[in-house]
Short mmCIF file of C-alpha atoms in Angstrom, two decimals:
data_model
loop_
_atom_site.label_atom_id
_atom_site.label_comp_id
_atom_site.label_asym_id
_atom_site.label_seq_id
_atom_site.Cartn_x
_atom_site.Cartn_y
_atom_site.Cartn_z
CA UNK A 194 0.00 0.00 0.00
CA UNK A 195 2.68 2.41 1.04
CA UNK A 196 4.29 1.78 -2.34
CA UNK A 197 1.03 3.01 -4.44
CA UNK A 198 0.76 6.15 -1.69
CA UNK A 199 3.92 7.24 -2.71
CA UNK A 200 3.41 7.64 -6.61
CA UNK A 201 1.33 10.77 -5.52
CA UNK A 202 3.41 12.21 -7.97
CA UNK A 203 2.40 9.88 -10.90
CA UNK A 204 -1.13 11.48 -10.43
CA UNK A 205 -1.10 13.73 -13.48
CA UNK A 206 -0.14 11.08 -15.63
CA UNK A 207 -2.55 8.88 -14.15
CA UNK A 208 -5.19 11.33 -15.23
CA UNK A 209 -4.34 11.56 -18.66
CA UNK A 210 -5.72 9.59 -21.77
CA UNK A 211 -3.93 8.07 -24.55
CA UNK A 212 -4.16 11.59 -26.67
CA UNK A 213 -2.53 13.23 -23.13
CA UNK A 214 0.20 11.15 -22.74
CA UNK A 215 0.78 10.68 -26.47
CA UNK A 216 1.03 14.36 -26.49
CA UNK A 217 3.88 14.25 -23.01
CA UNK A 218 6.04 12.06 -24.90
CA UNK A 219 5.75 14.55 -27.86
CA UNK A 220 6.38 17.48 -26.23
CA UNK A 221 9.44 15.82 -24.46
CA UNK A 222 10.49 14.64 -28.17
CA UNK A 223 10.31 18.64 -29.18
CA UNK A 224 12.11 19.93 -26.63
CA UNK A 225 14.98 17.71 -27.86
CA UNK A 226 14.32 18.45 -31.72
CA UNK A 227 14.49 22.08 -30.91
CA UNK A 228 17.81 21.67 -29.39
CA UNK A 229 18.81 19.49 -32.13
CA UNK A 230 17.56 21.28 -35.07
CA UNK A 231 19.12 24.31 -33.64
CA UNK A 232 22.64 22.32 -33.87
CA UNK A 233 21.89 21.12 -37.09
CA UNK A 234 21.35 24.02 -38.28
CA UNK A 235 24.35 26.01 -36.90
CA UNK A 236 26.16 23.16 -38.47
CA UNK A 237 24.92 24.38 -41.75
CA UNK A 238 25.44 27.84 -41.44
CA UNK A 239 28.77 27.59 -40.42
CA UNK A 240 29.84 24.75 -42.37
CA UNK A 241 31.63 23.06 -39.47
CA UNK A 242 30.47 19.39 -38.02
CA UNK A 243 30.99 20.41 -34.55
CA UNK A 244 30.64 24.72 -34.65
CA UNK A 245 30.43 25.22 -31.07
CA UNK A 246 33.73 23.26 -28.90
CA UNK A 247 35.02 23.43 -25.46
CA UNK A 248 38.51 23.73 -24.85
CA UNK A 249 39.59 20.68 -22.42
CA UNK A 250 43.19 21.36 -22.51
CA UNK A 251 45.50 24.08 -21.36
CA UNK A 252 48.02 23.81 -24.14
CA UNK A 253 46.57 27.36 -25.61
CA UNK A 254 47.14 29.17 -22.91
CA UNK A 255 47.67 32.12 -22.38
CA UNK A 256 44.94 32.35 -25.43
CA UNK A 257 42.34 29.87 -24.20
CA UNK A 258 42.33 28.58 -21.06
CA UNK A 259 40.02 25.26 -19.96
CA UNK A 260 36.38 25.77 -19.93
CA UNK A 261 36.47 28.29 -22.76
CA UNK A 262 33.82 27.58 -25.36
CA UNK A 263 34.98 28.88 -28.99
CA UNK A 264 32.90 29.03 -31.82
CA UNK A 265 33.79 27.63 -35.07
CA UNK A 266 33.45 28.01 -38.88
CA UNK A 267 34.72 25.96 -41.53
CA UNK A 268 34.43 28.00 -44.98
CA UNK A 269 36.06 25.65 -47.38
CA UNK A 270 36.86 28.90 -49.97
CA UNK A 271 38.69 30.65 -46.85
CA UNK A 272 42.48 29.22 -46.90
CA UNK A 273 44.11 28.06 -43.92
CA UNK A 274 46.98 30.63 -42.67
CA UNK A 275 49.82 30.67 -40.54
CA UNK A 276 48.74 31.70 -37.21
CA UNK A 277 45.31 30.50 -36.93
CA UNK A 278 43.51 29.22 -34.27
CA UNK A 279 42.29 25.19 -36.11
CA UNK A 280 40.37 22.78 -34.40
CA UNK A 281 41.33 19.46 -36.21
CA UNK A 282 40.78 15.54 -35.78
CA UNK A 283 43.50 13.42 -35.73
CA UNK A 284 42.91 9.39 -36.44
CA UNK A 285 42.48 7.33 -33.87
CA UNK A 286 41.82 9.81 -31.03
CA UNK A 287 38.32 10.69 -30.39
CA UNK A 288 38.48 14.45 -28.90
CA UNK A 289 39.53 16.95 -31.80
CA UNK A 290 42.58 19.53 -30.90
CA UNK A 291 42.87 23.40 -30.74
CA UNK A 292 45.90 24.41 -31.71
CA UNK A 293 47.35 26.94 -34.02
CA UNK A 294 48.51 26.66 -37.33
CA UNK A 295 52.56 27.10 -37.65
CA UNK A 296 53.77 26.25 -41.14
CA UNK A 297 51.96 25.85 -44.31
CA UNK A 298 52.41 24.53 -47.38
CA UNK A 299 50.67 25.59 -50.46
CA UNK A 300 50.18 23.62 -54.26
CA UNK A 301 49.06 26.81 -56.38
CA UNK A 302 51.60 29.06 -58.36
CA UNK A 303 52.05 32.10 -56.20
CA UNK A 304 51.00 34.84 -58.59
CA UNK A 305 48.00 33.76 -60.13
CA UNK A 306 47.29 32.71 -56.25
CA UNK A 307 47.20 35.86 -54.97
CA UNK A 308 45.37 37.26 -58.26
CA UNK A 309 42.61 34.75 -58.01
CA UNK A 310 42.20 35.55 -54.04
CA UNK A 311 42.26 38.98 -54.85
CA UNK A 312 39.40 38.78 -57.81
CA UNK A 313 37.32 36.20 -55.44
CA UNK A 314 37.57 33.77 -52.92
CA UNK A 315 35.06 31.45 -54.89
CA UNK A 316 36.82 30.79 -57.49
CA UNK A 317 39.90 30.07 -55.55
CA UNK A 318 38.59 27.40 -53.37
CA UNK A 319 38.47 24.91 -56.37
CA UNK A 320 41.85 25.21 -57.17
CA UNK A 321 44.58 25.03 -53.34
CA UNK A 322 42.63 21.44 -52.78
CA UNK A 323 45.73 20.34 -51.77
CA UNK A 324 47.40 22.34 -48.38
CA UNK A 325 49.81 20.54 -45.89
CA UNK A 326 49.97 22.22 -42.19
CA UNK A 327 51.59 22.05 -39.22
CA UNK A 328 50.23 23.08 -35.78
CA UNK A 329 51.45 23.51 -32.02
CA UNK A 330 50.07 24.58 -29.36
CA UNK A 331 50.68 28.37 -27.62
CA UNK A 332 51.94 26.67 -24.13
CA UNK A 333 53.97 23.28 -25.73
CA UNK A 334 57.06 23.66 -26.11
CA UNK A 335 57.02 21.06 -29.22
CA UNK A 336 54.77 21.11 -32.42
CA UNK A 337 52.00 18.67 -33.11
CA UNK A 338 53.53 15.66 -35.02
CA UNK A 339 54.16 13.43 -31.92
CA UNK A 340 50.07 14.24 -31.51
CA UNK A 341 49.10 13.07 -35.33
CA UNK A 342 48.85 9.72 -36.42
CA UNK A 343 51.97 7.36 -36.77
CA UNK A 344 53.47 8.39 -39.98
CA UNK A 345 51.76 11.78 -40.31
CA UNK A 346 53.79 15.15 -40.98
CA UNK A 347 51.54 17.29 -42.11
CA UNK A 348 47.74 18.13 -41.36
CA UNK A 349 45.81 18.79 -44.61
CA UNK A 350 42.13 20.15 -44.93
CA UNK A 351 40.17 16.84 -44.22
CA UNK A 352 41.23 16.91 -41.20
CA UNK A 353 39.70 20.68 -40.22
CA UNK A 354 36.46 20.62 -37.89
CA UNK A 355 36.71 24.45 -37.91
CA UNK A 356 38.56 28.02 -37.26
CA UNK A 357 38.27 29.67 -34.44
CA UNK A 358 36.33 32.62 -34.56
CA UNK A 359 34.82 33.66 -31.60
CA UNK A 360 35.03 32.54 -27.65
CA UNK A 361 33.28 32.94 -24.38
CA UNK A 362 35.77 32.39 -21.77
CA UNK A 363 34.66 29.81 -18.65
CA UNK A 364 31.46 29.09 -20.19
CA UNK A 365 32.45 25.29 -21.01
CA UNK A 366 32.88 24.83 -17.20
CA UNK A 367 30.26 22.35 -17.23
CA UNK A 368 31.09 20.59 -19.66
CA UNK A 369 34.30 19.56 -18.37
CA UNK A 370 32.71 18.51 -15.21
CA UNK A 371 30.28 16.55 -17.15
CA UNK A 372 33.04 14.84 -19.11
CA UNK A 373 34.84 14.34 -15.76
CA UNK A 374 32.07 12.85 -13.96
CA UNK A 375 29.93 10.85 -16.80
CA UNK A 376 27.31 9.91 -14.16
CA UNK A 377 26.68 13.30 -12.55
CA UNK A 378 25.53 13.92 -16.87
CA UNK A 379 23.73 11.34 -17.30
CA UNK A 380 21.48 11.55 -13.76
CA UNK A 381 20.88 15.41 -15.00
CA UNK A 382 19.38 14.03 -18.14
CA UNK A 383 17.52 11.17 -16.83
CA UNK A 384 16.30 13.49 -13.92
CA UNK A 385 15.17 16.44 -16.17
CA UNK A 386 13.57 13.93 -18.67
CA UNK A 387 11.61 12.20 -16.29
CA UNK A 388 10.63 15.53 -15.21
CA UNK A 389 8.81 16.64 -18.35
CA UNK A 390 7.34 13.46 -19.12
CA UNK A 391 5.02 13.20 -15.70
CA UNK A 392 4.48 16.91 -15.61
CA UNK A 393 1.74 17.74 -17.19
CA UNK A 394 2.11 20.78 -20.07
CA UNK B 211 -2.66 -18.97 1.09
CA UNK B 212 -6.52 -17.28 1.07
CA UNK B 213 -5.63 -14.60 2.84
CA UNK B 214 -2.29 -13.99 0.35
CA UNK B 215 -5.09 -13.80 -2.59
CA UNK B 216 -7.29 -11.72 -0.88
CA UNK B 217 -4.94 -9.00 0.23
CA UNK B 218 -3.56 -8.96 -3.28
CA UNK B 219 -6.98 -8.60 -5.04
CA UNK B 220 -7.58 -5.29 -2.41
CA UNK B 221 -3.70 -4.45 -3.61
CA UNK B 222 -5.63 -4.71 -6.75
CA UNK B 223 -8.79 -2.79 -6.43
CA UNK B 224 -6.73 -0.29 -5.09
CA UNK B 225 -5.09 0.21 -7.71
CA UNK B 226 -7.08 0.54 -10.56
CA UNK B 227 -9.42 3.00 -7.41
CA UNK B 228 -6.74 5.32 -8.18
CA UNK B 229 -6.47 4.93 -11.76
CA UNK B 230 -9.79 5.62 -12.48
CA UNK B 231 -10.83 8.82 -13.43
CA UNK B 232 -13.38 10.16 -10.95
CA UNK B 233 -11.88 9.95 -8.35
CA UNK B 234 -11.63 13.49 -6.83
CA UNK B 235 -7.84 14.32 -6.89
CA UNK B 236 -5.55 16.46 -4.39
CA UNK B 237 -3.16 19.02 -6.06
CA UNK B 238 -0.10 21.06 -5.59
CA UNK B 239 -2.76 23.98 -5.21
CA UNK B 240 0.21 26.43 -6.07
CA UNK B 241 0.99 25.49 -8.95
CA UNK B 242 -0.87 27.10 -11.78
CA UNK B 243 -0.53 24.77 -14.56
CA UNK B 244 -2.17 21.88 -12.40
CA UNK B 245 -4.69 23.85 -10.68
CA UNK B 246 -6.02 25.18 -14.58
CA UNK B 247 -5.73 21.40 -15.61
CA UNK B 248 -8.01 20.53 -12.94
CA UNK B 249 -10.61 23.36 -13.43
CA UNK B 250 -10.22 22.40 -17.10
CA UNK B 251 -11.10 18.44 -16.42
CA UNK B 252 -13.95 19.56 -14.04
CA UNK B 253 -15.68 21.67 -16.82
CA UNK B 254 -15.06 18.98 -19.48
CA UNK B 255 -16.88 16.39 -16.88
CA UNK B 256 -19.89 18.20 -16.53
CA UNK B 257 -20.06 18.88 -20.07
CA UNK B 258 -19.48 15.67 -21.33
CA UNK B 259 -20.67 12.94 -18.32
CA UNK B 260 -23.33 15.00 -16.91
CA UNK B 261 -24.58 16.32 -20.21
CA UNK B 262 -24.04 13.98 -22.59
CA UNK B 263 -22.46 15.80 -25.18
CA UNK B 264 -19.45 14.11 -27.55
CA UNK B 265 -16.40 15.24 -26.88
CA UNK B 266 -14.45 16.45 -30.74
CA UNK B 267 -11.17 15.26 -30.95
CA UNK B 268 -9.93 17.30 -34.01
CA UNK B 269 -8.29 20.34 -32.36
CA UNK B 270 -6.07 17.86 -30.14
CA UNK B 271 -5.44 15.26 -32.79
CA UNK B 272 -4.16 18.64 -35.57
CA UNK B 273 -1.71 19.68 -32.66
CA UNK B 274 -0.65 15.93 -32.35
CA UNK B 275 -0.32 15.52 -36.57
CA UNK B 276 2.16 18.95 -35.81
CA UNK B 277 4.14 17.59 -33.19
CA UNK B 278 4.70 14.34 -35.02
CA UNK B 279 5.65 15.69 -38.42
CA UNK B 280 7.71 18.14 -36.77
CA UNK B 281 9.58 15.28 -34.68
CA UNK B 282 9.74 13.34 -37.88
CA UNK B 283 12.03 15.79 -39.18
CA UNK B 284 14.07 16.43 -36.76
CA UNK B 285 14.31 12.24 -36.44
CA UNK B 286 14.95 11.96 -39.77
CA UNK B 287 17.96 14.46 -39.62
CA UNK B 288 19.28 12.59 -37.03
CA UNK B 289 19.36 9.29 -39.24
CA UNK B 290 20.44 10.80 -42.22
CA UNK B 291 22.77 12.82 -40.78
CA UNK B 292 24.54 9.63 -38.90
CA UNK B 293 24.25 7.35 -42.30
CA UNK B 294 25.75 10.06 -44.29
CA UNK B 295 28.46 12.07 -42.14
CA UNK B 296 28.06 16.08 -42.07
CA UNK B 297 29.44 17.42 -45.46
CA UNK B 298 27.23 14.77 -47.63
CA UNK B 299 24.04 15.23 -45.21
CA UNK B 300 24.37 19.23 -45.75
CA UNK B 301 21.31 19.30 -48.26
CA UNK B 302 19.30 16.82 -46.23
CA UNK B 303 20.00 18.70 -42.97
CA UNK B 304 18.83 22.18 -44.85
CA UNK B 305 15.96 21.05 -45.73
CA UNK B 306 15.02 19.15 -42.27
CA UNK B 307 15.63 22.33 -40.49
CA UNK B 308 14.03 24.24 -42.16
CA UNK B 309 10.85 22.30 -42.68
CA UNK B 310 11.15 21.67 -38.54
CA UNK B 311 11.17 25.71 -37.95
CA UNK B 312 8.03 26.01 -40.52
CA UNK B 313 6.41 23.35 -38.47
CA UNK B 314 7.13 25.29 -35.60
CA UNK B 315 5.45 28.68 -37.28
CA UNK B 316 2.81 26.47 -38.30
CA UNK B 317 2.15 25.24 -34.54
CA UNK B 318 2.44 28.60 -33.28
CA UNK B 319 -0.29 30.01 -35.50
CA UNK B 320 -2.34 27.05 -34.63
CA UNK B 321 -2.18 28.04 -31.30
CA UNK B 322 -2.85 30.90 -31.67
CA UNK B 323 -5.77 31.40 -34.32
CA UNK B 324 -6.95 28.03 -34.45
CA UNK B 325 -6.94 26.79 -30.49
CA UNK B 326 -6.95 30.11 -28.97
CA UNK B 327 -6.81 28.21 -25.45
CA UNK B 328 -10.02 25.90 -26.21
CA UNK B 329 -9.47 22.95 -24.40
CA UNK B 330 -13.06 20.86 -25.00
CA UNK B 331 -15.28 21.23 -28.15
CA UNK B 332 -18.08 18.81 -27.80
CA UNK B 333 -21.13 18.40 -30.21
CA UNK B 334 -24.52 18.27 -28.72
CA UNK B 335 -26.06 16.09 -31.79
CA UNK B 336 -30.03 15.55 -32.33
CA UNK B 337 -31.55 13.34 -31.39
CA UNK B 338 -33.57 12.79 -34.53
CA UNK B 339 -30.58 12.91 -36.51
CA UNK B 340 -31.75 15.60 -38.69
CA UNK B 341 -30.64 19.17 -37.35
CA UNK B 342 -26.63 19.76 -37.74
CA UNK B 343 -25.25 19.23 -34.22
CA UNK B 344 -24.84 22.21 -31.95
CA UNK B 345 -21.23 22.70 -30.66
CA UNK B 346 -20.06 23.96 -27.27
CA UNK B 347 -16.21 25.21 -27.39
CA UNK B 348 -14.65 26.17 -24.37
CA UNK B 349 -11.74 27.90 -23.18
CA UNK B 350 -9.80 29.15 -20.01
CA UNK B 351 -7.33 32.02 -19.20
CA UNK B 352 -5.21 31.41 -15.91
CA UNK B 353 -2.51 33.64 -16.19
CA UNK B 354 0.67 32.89 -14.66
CA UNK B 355 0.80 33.83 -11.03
CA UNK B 356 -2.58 35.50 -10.95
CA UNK B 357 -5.89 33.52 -9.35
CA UNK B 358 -8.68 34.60 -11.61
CA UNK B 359 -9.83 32.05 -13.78
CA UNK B 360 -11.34 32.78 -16.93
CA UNK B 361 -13.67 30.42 -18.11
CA UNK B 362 -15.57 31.09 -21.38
CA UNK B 363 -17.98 29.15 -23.11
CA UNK B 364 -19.25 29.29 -26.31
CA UNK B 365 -22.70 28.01 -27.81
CA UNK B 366 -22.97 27.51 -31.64
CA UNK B 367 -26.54 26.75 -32.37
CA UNK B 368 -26.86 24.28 -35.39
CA UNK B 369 -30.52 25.26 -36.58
CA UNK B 370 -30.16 28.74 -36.65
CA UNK B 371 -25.80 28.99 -36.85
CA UNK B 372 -26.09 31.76 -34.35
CA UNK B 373 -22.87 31.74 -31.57
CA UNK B 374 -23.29 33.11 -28.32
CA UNK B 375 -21.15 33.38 -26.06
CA UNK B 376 -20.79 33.56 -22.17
CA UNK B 377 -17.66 34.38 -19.63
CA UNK B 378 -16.82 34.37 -15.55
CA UNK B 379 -14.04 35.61 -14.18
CA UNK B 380 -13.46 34.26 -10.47
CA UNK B 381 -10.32 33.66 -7.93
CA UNK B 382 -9.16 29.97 -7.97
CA UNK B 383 -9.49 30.35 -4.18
CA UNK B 384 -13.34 29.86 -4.48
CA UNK B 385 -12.94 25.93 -5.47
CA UNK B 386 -9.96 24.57 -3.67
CA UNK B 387 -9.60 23.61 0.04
CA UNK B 388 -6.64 24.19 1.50
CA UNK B 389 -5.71 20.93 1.28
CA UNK B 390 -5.70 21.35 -2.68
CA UNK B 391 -8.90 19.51 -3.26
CA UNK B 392 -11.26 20.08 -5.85
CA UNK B 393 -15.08 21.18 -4.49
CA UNK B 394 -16.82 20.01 -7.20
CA UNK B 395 -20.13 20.69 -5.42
CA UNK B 396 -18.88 24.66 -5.35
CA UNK B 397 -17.63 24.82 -9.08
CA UNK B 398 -19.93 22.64 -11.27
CA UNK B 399 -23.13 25.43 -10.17
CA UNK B 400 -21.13 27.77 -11.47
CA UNK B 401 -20.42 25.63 -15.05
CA UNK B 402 -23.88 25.00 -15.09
CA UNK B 403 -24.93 28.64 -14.75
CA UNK B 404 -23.45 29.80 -17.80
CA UNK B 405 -24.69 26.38 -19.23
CA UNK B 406 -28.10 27.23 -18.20
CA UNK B 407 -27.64 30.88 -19.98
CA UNK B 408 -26.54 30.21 -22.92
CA UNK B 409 -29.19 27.24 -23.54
CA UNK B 410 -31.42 29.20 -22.01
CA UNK B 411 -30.80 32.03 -24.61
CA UNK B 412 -31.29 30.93 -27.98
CA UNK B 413 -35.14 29.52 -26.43
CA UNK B 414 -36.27 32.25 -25.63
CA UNK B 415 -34.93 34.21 -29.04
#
């Protein structure tokens, strides 16, 4: 008996009919398409799989410290250049790197390179398909290649998730507790989901 | 063994006691959503079990065929866009998102020209079967933390396609206990007032 007393709390959903709690699992499923459309969409829009990041590291400092949350773009018809901020993916480790962009090579004859950029980006992009980089980060006191795959020099535009082109500094706090505590996550999610599926609208 | 059957059948009846809808139900009497739900299920009882009248589907079941289309997108970006990594989704992703934020304009207006906070229509049909069916539609304002409820109910006569229309205003305070219960016997007088009025009204025209 005690047991049924205490699902006072299941009484709204007890209440409701099969159009009710059709309707609760809906509006649960929107809340979650919202958030995901919005994603979705800022991926298209920016052109980057993964536009908004957290930095998890502190090998950027003094530029980003941990917690920052940078915003990304990935224009394909925008070349890469020395001293950019790239967040890029390296095979076989799951967490992409921010780090900043130290040498570059370029395939396109120089003149017509910087004629074509100058007349428009757009017709450019077709043509430097082929750009080898090397990255470090700010606070190492080595570049990248010990980070890339075995064998790997050089970085080239596959491996881009995005530029850096904006930040908000501490934001991504949470996040790194989140990724630091997987449970703590994953009872915020459970606990927030249950809530909007027995409260009623 | 007959008394481990018996207490499980009153385990039992117990149950499906709660589950049932008429039973009179305690609330969290300050919170506004629940206490308008309530009001709202009281009205649509006296409409529907003590008068009889059908209760119409449609407006719930449009907002539903929203929700779900609108989902489907989104679920459909999802798929696509895991099947076919971002660069090759990009044209399917465009076009889910922005068929998920016309769904959204589309639910919006719906809410706002098409429900326009109507939570019950019900059809009062003939009983000969002849006459179109006359249709009560009613709706409720409970604003957020304010304790007037706003009940209107409105009477669209079949024969003559004439709508009237009827409205209280009154604190929440005048149909819950303390204890967040309910008084039915205080709130279903004043549903069937304004049921009496407005059937009262298109007699005597």
């Amino acid at each position: 008996m005690g047991f049924i007393d205490n699902l006072d709390f299941l009484d709204d959903v007890r209440r409701m009919n099969k159009r009710q709690l059709y309707y609760q699992v809906l509006n649960f499923g929107m809340i979650v398409s919202s958030a995901l459309m919005i994603w979705k969409g800022l991926m298209v829009v920016t052109g980057s799989e993964s536009p908004i990041v957290v930095v998890l590291s502190g090998s950027m400092e003094p530029a980003f410290f941990r917690g920052d949350l940078l915003f990304l773009t990935n224009y394909k018809e925008e070349p890469i250049r020395v001293g950019e901020i790239v967040v890029f993916k390296v095979e076989g480790r799951e967490i992409p790197i921010v780090h900043r962009v130290l040498k570059v090579h370029e395939k396109s004859v120089c003149f017509a390179f910087i004629l074509l950029f100058i007349l428009g980006s757009l017709l450019l992009l077709r043509e430097d398909g082929s750009v080898k980089f090397l990255t470090k980060g700010d606070n190492n006191q080595v570049d990248d290649r010990g980070l890339y795959a075995a064998g790997q020099h050089w970085l080239q535009k596959k491996d881009v998730v995005g530029r850096a082109r904006g930040y908000v500094p501490y934001v991504g706090t949470v996040t790194i507790l989140m990724n630091d505590y997987p449970k703590f996550k994953y009872l915020i999610l459970a606990s927030l989901g249950i809530f909007v599926l027995i409260h009623r609208e | 063994m007959a008394t481990n059957t018996k207490s499980s059948k009153g385990l039992k009846s117990k149950t499906t006691d709660q589950w049932s809808v008429d039973k009179s139900v305690k609330i969290d009497k300050w919170d506004g959503v629940a206490v308008k739900n309530n009001l709202d299920d009281a009205v649509k009882k006296v409409l529907v079990e003590n008068h009889g009248y059908t209760e119409s589907h449609s407006l719930m079941d449009g907002r539903l065929l929203i929700c779900t289309v609108s989902v489907g997108f989104a679920l459909y970006a999802l798929l696509w866009d895991y099947l076919h990594p971002f660069p090759q989704s990009r044209n399917v992703l465009i076009a889910c998102v922005l068929s998920y934020f016309a769904m959204m304009t589309v639910l919006w207006f719906y809410t706002m020209f098409c429900e326009r906070g109507c939570f019950l229509v019900a059809h009062d049909k003939d009983k000969a079967g002849i006459d179109p069916d006359n249709v009560w539609r009613v709706s409720s304002v409970l604003k957020r933390y304010d304790d007037m409820y706003q009940l209107t109910i409105s009477y669209f006569d079949g024969v003559t396609n004439e709508t009237t229309a009827s409205s209280i205003s009154k604190s929440v305070a005048n149909f819950f206990d303390e204890n967040g219960l309910l008084c039915t016997d205080l709130f279903e007088p004043v549903v069937e007032k304004i049921h009496t009025e407005l059937s009262t009204s298109k007699k005597t025209k």
